[in-house]
Coordinates of C-alpha atoms in Angstrom, one line a residue:
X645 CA 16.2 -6.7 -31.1
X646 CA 17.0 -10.4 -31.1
X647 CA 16.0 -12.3 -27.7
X648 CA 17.7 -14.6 -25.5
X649 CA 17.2 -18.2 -27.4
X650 CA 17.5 -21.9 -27.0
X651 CA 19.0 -23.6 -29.2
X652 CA 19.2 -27.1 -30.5
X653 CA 22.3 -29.0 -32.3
X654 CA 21.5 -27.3 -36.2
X655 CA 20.7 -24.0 -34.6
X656 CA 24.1 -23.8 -32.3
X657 CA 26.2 -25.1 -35.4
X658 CA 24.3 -22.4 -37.9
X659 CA 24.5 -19.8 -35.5
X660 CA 28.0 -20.1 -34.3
X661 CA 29.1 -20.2 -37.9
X662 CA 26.9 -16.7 -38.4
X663 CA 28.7 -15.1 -35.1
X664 CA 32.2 -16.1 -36.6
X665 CA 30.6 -14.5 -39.8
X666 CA 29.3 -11.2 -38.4
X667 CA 32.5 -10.3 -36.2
X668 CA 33.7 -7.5 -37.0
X669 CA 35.9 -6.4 -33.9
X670 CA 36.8 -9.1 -31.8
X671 CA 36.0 -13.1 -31.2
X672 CA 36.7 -15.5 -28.9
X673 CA 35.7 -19.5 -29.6
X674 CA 36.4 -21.7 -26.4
X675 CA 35.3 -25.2 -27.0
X676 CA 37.9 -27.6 -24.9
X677 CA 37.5 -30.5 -28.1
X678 CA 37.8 -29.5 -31.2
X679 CA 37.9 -30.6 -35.0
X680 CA 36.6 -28.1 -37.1
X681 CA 35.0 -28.6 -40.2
X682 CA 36.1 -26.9 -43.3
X683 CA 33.2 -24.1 -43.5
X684 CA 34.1 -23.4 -39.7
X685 CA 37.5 -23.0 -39.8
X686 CA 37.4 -21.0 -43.2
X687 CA 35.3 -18.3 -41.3
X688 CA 37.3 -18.3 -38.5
X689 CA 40.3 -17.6 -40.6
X690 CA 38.4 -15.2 -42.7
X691 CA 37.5 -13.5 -39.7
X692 CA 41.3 -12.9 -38.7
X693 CA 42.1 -12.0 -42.2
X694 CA 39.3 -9.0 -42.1
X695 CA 41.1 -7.7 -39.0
X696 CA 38.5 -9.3 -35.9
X697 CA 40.6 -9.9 -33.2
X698 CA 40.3 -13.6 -32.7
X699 CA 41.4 -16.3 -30.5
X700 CA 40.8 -19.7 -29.7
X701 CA 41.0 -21.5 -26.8
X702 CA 41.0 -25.9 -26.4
X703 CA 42.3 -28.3 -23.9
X704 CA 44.7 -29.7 -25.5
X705 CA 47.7 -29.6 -28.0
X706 CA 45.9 -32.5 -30.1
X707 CA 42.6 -29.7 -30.7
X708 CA 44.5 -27.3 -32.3
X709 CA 43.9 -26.9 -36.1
X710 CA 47.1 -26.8 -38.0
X711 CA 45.4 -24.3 -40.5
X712 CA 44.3 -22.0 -38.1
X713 CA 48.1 -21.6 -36.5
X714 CA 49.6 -21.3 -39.7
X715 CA 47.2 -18.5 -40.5
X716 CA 48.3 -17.0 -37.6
X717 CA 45.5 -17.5 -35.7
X718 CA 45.6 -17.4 -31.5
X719 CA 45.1 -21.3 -30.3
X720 CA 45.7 -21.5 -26.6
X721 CA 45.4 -24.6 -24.8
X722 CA 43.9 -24.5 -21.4
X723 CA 43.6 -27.7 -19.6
X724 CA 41.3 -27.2 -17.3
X725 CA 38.8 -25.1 -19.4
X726 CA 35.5 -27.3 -19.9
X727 CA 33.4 -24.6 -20.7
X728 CA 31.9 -24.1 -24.6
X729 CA 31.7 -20.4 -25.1
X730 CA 31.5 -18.5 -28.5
X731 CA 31.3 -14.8 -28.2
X732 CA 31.9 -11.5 -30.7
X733 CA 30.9 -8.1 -29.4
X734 CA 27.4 -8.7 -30.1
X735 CA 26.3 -11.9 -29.0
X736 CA 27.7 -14.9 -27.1
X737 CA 26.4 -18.8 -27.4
X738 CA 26.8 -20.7 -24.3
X739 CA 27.0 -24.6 -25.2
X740 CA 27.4 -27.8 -24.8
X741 CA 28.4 -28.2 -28.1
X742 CA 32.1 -28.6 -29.0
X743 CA 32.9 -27.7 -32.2
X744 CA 33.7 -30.6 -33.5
X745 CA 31.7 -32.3 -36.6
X746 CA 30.0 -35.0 -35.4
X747 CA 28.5 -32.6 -32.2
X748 CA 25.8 -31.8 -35.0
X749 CA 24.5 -35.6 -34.6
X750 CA 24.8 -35.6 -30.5
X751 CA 22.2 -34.6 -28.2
X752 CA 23.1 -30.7 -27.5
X753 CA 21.8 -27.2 -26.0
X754 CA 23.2 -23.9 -26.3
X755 CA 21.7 -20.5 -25.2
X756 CA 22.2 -17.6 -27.8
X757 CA 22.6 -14.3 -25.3
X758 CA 22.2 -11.4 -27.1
X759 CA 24.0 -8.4 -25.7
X760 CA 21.5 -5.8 -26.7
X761 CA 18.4 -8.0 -25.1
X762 CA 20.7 -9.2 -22.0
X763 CA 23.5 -7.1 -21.4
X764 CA 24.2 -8.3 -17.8
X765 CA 24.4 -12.0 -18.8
X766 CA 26.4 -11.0 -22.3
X767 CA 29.1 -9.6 -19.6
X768 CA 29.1 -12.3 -17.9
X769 CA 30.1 -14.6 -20.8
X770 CA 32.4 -12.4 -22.5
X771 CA 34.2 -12.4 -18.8
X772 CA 34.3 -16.2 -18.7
X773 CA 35.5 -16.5 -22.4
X774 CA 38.1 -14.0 -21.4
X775 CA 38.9 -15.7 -18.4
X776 CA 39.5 -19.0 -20.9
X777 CA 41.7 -16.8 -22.6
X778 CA 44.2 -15.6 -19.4
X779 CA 44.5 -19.8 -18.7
X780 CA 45.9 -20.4 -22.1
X781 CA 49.1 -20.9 -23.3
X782 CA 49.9 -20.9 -26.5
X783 CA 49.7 -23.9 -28.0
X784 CA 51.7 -26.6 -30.5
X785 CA 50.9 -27.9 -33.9
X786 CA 49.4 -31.1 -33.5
X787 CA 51.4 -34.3 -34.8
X788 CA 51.5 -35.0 -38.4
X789 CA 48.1 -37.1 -39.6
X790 CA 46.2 -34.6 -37.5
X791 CA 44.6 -31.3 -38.3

């Protein structure tokens, strides 16, 4: 059983990509500021095309990938969401980490939370994320010139 870890920067960015990966039922990614990078938003859209149940969640029209909604992926913007959550039905990262390319070079923490070694704090992230999700509306395609 996997244990409730720290993370830095690398660790948050390989190990949200390997929750996105290892979905297999539902995911939700809330991170307010988003630009995703190509492997990113290829597993995210993989993961919708293998049936997870996914949905995003940013603060803004201008966050929302234009791949991702014409792959009929959920983006919901929620403007007062600040809160960086990435959760599947086994483990939830709690971040400060947007998912945005350049978070890799920034100063950043997450917490990887386990649901099997810390079910009551799993909960309590998949609540908030799902929370995130009630605030949204769906969202726009951003501009032309902007993913």
């Amino acid at each position: 059983m996997a244990d409730v870890r720290v993370l830095d920067a690398t660790r948050i960015a390989d190990d949200g990509e390997r929750l996105i990966d290892e979905a297999d039922e539902f995911l939700i990614l809330v991170s307010p500021f988003a630009r995703l990078w190509n492997e990113i938003e290829d597993a995210i859209i993989a993961a919708q095309e293998h049936g997870v149940e996914t949905t995003m969640v940013v603060c803004k029209d201008r966050h929302i990938s234009r791949e991702l909604l014409k792959e009929n992926v959920p983006v919901l913007v929620a403007p007062d969401v600040h809160a960086k959550l990435y959760v599947n039905e086994r483990e939830a990262i709690l971040t400060s980490y947007n998912l945005t390319s350049h978070a890799e070079n920034s100063l950043e923490c997450g917490v990887l939370v386990p649901r099997a070694a810390a079910p009551e704090a799993y909960e309590e992230a998949l609540r908030q994320a799902r929370r995130a999700v009630e605030l949204g509306t769906p969202g726009e395609a951003p501009a032309r010139g902007r993913r």
